[in-house]
PDB file of C-alpha atoms in Angstrom:
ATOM      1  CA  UNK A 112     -18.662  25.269  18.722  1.00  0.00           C
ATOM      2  CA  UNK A 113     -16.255  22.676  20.305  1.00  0.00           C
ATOM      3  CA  UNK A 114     -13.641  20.657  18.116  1.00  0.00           C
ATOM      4  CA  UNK A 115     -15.424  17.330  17.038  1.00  0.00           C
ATOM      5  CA  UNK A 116     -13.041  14.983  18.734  1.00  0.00           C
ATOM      6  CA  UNK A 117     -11.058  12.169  16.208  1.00  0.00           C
ATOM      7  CA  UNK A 118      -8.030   9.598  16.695  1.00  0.00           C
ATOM      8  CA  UNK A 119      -6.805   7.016  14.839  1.00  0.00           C
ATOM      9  CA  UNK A 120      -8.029   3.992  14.674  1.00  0.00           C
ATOM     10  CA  UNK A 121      -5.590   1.603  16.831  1.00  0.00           C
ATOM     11  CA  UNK A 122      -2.803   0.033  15.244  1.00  0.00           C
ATOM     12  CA  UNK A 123      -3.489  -3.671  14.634  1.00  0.00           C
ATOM     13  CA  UNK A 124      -2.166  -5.750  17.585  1.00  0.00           C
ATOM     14  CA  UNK A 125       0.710  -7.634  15.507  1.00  0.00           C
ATOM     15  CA  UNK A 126       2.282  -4.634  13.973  1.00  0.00           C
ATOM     16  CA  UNK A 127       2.200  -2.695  17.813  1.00  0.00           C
ATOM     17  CA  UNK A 128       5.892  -2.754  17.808  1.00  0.00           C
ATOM     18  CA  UNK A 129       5.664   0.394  15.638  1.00  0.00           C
ATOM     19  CA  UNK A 130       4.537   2.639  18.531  1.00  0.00           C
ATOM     20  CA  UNK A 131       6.162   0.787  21.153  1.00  0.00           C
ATOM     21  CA  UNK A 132       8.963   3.636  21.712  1.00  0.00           C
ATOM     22  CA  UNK A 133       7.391   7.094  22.853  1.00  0.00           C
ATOM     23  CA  UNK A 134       8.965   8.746  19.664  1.00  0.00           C
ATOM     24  CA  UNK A 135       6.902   7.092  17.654  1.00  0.00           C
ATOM     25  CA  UNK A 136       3.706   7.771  19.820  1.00  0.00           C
ATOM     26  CA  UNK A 137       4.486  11.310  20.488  1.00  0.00           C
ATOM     27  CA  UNK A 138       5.014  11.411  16.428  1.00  0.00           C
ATOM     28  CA  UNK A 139       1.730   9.364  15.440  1.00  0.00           C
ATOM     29  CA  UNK A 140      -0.530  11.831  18.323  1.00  0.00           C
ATOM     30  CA  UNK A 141       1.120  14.947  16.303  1.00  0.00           C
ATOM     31  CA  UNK A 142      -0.438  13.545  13.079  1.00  0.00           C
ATOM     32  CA  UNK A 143      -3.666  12.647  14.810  1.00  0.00           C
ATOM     33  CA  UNK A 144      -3.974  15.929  15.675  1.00  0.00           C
ATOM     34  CA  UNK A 145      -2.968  18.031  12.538  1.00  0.00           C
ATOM     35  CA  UNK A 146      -5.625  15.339  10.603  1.00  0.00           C
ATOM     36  CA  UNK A 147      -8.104  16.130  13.574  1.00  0.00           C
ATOM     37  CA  UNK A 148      -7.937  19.827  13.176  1.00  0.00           C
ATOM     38  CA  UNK A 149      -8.107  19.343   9.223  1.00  0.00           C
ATOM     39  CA  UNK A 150     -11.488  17.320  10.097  1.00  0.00           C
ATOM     40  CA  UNK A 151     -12.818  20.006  12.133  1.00  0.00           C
ATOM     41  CA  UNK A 152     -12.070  22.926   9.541  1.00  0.00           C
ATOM     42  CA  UNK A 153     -14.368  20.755   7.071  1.00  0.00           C
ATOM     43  CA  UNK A 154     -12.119  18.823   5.441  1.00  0.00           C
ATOM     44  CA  UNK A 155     -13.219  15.005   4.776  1.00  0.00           C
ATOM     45  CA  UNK A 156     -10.531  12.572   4.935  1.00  0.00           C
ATOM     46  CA  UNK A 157      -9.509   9.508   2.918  1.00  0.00           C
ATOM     47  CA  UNK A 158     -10.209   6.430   3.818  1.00  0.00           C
ATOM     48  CA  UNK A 159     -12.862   6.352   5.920  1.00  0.00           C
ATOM     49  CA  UNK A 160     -11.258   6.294   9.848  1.00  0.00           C
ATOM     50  CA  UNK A 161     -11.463   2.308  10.119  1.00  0.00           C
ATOM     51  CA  UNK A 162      -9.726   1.991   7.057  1.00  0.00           C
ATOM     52  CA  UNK A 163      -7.083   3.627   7.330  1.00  0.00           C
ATOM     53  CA  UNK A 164      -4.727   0.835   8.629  1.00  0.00           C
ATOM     54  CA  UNK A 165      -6.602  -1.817   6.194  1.00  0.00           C
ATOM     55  CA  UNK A 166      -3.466  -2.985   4.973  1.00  0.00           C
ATOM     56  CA  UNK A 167      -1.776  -3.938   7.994  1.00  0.00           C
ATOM     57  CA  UNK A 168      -5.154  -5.337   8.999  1.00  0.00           C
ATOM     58  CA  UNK A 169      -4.802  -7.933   6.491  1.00  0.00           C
ATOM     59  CA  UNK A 170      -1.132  -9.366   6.277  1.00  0.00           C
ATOM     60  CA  UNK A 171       0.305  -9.211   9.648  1.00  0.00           C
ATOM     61  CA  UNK A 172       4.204  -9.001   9.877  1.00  0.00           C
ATOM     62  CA  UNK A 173       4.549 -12.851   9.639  1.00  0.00           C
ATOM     63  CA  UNK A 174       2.858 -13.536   6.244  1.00  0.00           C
ATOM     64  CA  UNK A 175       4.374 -10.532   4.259  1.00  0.00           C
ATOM     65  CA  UNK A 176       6.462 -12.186   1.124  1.00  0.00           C
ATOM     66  CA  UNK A 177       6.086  -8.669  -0.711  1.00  0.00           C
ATOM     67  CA  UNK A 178       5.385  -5.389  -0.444  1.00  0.00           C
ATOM     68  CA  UNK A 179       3.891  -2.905  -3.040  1.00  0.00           C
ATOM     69  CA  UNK A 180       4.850   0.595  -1.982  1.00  0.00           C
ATOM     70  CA  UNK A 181       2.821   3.047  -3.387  1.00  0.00           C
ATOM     71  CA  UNK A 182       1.716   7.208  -3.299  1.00  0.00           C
ATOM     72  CA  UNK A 183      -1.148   7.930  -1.611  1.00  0.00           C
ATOM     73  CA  UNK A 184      -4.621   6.892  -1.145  1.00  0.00           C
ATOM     74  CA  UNK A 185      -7.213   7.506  -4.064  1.00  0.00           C
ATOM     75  CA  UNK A 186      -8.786  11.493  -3.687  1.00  0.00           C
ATOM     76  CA  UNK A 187     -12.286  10.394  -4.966  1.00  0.00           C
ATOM     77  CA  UNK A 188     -14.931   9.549  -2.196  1.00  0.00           C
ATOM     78  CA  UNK A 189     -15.790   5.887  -2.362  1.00  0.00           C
ATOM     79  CA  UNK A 190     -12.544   4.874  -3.899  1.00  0.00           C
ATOM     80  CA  UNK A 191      -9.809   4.612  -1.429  1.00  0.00           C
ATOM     81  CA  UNK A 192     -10.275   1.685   1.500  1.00  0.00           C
ATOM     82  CA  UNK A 193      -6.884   1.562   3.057  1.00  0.00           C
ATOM     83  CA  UNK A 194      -4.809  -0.584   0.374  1.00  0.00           C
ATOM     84  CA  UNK A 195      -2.669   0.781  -1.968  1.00  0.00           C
ATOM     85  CA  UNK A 196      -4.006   0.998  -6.038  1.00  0.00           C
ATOM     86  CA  UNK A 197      -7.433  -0.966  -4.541  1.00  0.00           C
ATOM     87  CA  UNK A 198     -10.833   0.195  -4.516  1.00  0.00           C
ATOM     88  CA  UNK A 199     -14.114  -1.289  -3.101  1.00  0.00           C
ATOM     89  CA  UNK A 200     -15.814  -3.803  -5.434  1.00  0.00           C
ATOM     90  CA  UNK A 201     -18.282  -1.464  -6.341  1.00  0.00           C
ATOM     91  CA  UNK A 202     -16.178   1.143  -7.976  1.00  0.00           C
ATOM     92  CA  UNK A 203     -16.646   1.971 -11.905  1.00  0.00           C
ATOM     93  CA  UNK A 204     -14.826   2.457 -14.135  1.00  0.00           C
ATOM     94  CA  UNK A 205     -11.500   0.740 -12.506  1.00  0.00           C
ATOM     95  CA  UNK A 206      -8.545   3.480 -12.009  1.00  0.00           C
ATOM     96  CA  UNK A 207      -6.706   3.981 -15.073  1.00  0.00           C
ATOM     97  CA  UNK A 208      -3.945   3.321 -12.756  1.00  0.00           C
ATOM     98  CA  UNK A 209      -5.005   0.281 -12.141  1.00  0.00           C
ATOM     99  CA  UNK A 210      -6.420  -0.773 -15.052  1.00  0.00           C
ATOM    100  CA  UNK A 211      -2.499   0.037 -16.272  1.00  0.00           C
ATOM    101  CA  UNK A 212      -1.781  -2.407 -13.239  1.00  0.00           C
ATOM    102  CA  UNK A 213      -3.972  -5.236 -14.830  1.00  0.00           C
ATOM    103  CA  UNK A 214      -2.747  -4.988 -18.278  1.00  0.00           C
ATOM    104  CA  UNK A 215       0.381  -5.849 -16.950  1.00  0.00           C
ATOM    105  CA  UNK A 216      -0.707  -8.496 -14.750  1.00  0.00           C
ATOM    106  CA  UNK A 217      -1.996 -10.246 -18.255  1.00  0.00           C
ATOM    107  CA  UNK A 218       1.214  -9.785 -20.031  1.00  0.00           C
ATOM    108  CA  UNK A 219       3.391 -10.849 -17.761  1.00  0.00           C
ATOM    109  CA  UNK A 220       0.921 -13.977 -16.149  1.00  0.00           C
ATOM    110  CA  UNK A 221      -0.864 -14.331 -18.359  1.00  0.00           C
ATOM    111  CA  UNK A 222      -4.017 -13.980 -15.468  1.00  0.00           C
ATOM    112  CA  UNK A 223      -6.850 -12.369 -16.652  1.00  0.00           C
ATOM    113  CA  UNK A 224      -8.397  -9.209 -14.568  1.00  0.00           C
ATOM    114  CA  UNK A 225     -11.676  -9.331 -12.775  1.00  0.00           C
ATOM    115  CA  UNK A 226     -14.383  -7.137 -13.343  1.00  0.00           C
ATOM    116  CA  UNK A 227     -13.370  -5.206 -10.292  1.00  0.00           C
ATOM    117  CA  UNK A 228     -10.503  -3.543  -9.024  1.00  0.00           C
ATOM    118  CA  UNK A 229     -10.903  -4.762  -5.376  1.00  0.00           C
ATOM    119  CA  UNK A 230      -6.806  -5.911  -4.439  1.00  0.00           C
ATOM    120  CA  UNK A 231      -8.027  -7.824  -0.995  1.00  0.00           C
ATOM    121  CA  UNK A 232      -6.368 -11.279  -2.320  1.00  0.00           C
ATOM    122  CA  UNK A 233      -2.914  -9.659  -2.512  1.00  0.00           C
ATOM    123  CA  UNK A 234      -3.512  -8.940   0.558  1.00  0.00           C
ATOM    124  CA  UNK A 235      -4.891 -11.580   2.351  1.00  0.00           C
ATOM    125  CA  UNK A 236      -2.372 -13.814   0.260  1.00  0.00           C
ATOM    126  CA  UNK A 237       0.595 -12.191   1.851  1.00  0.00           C
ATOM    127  CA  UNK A 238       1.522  -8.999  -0.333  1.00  0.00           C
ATOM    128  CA  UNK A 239       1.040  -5.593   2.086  1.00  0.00           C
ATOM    129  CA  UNK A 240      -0.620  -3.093  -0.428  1.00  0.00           C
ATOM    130  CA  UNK A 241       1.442  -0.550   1.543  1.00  0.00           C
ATOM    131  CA  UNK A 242       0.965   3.903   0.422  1.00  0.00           C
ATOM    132  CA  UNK A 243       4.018   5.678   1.688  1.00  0.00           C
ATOM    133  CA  UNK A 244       1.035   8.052   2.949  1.00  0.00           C
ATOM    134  CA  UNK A 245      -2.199   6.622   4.432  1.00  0.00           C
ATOM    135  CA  UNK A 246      -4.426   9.386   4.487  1.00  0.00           C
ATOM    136  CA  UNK A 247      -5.580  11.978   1.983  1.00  0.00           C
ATOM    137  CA  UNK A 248      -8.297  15.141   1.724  1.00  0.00           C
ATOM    138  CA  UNK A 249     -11.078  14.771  -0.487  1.00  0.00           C
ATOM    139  CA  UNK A 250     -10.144  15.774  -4.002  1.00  0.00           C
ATOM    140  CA  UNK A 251      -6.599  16.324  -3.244  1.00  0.00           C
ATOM    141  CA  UNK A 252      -3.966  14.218  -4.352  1.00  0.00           C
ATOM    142  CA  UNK A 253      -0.768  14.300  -2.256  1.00  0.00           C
ATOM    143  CA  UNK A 254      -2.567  16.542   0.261  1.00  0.00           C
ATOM    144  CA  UNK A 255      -1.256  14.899   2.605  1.00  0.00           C
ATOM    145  CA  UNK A 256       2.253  14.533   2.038  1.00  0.00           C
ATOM    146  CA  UNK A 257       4.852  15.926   4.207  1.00  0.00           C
ATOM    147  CA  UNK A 258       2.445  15.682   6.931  1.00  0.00           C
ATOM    148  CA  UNK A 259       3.746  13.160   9.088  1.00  0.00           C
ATOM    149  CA  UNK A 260       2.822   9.921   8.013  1.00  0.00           C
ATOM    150  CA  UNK A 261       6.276   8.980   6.454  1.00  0.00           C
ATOM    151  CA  UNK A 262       8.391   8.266   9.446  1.00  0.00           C
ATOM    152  CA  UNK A 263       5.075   5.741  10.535  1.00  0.00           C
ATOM    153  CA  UNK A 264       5.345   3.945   7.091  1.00  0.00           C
ATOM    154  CA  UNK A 265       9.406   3.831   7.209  1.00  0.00           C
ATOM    155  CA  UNK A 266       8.689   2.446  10.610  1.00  0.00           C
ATOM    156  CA  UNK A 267       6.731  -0.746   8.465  1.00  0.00           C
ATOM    157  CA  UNK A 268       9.403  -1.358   6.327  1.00  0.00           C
ATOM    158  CA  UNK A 269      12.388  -1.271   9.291  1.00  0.00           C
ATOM    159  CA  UNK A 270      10.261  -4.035  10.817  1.00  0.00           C
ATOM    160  CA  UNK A 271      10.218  -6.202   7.468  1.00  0.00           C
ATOM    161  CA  UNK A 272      13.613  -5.368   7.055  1.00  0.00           C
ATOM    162  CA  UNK A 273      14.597  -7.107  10.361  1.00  0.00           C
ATOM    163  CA  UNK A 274      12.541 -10.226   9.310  1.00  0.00           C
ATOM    164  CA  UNK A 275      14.871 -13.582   8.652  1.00  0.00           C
ATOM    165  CA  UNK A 276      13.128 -14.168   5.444  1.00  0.00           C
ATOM    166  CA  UNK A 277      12.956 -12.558   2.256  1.00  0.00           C
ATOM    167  CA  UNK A 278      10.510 -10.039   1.380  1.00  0.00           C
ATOM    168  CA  UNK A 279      10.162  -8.555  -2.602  1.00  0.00           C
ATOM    169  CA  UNK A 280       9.748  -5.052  -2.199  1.00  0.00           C
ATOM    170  CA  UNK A 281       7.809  -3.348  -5.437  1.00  0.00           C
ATOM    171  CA  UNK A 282       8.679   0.054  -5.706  1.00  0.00           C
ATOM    172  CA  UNK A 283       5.637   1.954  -8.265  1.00  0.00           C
ATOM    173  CA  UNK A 284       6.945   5.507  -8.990  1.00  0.00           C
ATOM    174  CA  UNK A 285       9.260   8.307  -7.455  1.00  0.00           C
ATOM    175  CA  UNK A 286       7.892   8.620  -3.751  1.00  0.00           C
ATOM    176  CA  UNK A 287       8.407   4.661  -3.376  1.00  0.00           C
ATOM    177  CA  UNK A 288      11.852   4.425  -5.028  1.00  0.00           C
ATOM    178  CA  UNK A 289      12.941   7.247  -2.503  1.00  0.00           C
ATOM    179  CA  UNK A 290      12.498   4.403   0.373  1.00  0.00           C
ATOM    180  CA  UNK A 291      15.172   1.753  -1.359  1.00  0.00           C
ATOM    181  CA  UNK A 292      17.772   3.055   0.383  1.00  0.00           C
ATOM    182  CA  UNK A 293      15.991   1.620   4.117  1.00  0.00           C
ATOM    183  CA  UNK A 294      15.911  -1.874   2.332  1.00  0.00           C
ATOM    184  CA  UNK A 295      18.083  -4.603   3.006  1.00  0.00           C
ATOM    185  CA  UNK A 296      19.622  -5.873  -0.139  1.00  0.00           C
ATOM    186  CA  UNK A 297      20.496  -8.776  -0.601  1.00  0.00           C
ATOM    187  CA  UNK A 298      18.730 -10.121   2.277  1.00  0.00           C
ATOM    188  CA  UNK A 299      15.741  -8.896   0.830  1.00  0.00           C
ATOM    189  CA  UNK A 300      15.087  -7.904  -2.758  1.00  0.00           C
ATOM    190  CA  UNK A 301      14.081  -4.490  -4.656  1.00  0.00           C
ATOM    191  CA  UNK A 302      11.893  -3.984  -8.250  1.00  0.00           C
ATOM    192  CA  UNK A 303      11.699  -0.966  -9.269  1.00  0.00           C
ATOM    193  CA  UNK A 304       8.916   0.242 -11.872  1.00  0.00           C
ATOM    194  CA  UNK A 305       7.559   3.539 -13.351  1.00  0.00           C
ATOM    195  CA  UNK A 306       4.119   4.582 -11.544  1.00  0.00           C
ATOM    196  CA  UNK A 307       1.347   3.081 -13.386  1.00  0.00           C
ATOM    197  CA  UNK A 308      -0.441   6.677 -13.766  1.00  0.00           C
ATOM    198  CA  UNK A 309      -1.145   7.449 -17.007  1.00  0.00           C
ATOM    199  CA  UNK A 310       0.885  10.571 -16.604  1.00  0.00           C
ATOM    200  CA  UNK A 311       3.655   7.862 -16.677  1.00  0.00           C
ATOM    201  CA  UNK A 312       2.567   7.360 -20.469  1.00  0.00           C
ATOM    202  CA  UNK A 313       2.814   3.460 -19.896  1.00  0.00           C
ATOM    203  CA  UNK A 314       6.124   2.736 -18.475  1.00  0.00           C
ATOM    204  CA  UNK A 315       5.125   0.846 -15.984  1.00  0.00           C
ATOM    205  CA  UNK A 316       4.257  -1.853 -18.780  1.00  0.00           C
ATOM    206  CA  UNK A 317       6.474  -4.674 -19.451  1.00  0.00           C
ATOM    207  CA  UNK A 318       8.415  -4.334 -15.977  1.00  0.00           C
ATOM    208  CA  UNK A 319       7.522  -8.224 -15.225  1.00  0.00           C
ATOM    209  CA  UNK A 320       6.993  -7.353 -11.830  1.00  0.00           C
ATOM    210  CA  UNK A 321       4.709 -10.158 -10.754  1.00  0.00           C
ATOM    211  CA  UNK A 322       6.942 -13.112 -12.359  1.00  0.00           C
ATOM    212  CA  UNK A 323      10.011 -11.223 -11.584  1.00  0.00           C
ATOM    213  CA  UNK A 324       8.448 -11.766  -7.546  1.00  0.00           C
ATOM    214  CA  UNK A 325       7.733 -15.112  -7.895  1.00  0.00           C
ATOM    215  CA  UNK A 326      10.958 -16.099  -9.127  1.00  0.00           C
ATOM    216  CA  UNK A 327      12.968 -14.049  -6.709  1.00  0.00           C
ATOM    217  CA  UNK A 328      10.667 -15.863  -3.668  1.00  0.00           C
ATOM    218  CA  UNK A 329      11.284 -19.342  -5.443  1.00  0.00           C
ATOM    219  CA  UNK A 330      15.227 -18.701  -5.023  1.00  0.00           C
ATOM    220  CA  UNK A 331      15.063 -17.940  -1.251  1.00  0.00           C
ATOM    221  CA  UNK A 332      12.752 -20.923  -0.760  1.00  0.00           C
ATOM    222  CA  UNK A 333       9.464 -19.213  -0.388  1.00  0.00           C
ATOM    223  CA  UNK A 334       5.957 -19.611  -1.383  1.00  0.00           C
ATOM    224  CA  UNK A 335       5.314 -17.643  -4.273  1.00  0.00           C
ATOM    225  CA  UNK A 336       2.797 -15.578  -4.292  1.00  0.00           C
ATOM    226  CA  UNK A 337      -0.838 -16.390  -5.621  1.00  0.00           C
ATOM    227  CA  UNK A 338      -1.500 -13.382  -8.572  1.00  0.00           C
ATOM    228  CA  UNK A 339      -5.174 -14.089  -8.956  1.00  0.00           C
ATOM    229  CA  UNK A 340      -7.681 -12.460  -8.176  1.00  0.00           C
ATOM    230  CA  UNK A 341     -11.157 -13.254  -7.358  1.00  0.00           C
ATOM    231  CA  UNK A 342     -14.440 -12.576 -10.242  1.00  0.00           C
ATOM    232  CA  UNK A 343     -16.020 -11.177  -7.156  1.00  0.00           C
ATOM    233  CA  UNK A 344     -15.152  -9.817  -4.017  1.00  0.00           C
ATOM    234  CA  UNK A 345     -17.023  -8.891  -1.102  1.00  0.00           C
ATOM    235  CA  UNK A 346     -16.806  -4.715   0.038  1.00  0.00           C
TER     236      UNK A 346
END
């Protein structure tokens, strides 16, 4: 039977600097292809194709005031839509991850959760939900890493680093802290917090990482960002 043929989806038009060099294209057609054969060996991959470059989708270069670096995509089907710690609207219960996320979010602003742990706002209001790996298999957490997606996402954050303005970078657990050393400090700015997995037995909480952003944007004469999230959102 013939390979099912699969690429990735295109990158979003204002971000096309990242394959503008053939390096990077000859690296990002290598990934296609080891994802593509994974595909056709009967693995199913998460996100879905079209989401996988959701978060650039949503805050172009230009509007990014912060970034929140994360892991990987969720493993469960129906969970992970292409922005880091999100899920779709639909999804219950919430990630304890981000339900650890939320309980923050109250403590330190004092912002109560919605019913749903759909991040799209963050997004949309300038805060790139960035995984250091876009892509995982069904029901296999880090399945993906090592597999070629992490010079494409240290690509994203040499771009922001070149960017006149400052950008808050929030580093959640081990993988992400391994990337402050590409950052620009003090031109930009670097916080630093425990993963919000529970296997992180609730360090994350009382890291002030959402006022902490704010305040750090307010000193460089930037908008701060908007923390609240909608009751509903749409998938």
């Amino acid at each position: 039977m013939p390979p099912i043929p699969w690429s990735l989806p295109p990158i979003p038009s204002p971000w096309q600097s990242l394959v503008a060099n053939p390096v990077a294209q000859a690296e990002l057609l290598a990934l296609q292809d080891r994802i593509a054969a994974e595909i056709n060996a009967g693995a199913v991959i998460l996100p879905p194709r079209d989401q996988i470059f959701a978060a650039l989708d949503l805050t172009p270069p230009d509007q990014v005031r912060a970034v929140i670096l994360g892991q990987d995509p969720y493993p469960t089907p129906g969970h992970a839509h292409g922005l880091c710690f999100s899920v779709q609207p639909h999804v219950r219960p919430i990630p304890r991850s981000l339900v650890t996320v939320y309980r923050e979010l109250d403590s330190d602003l004092g912002l109560t959760p919605p019913p749903h742990g759909c991040l799209a706002a963050w997004a949309r209001s300038g805060v790139l939900l960035l995984n250091t790996v876009l892509t995982v298999p069904a029901g296999q957490a880090a399945g993906h890493a090592r597999l070629g997606w992490e010079p494409f996402t240290d690509s994203i954050i040499d771009l922001l680093n070149d960017l006149p303005g400052r950008i808050v970078f929030l580093l959640w657990g081990k993988s992400a802290w391994a990337k402050e050393e590409r950052i620009h400090v003090p031109r930009h700015a670097v916080l630093k917090a425990f993963h919000p997995s529970p296997l992180a037995r609730g360090r994350f909480l009382g890291c002030r990482c959402f006022s902490q952003t704010n305040q750090l944007l307010t000193e460089a004469s930037r908008p701060p960002i908007d923390w609240t999230l909608p009751l509903f959102e749409r998938p």
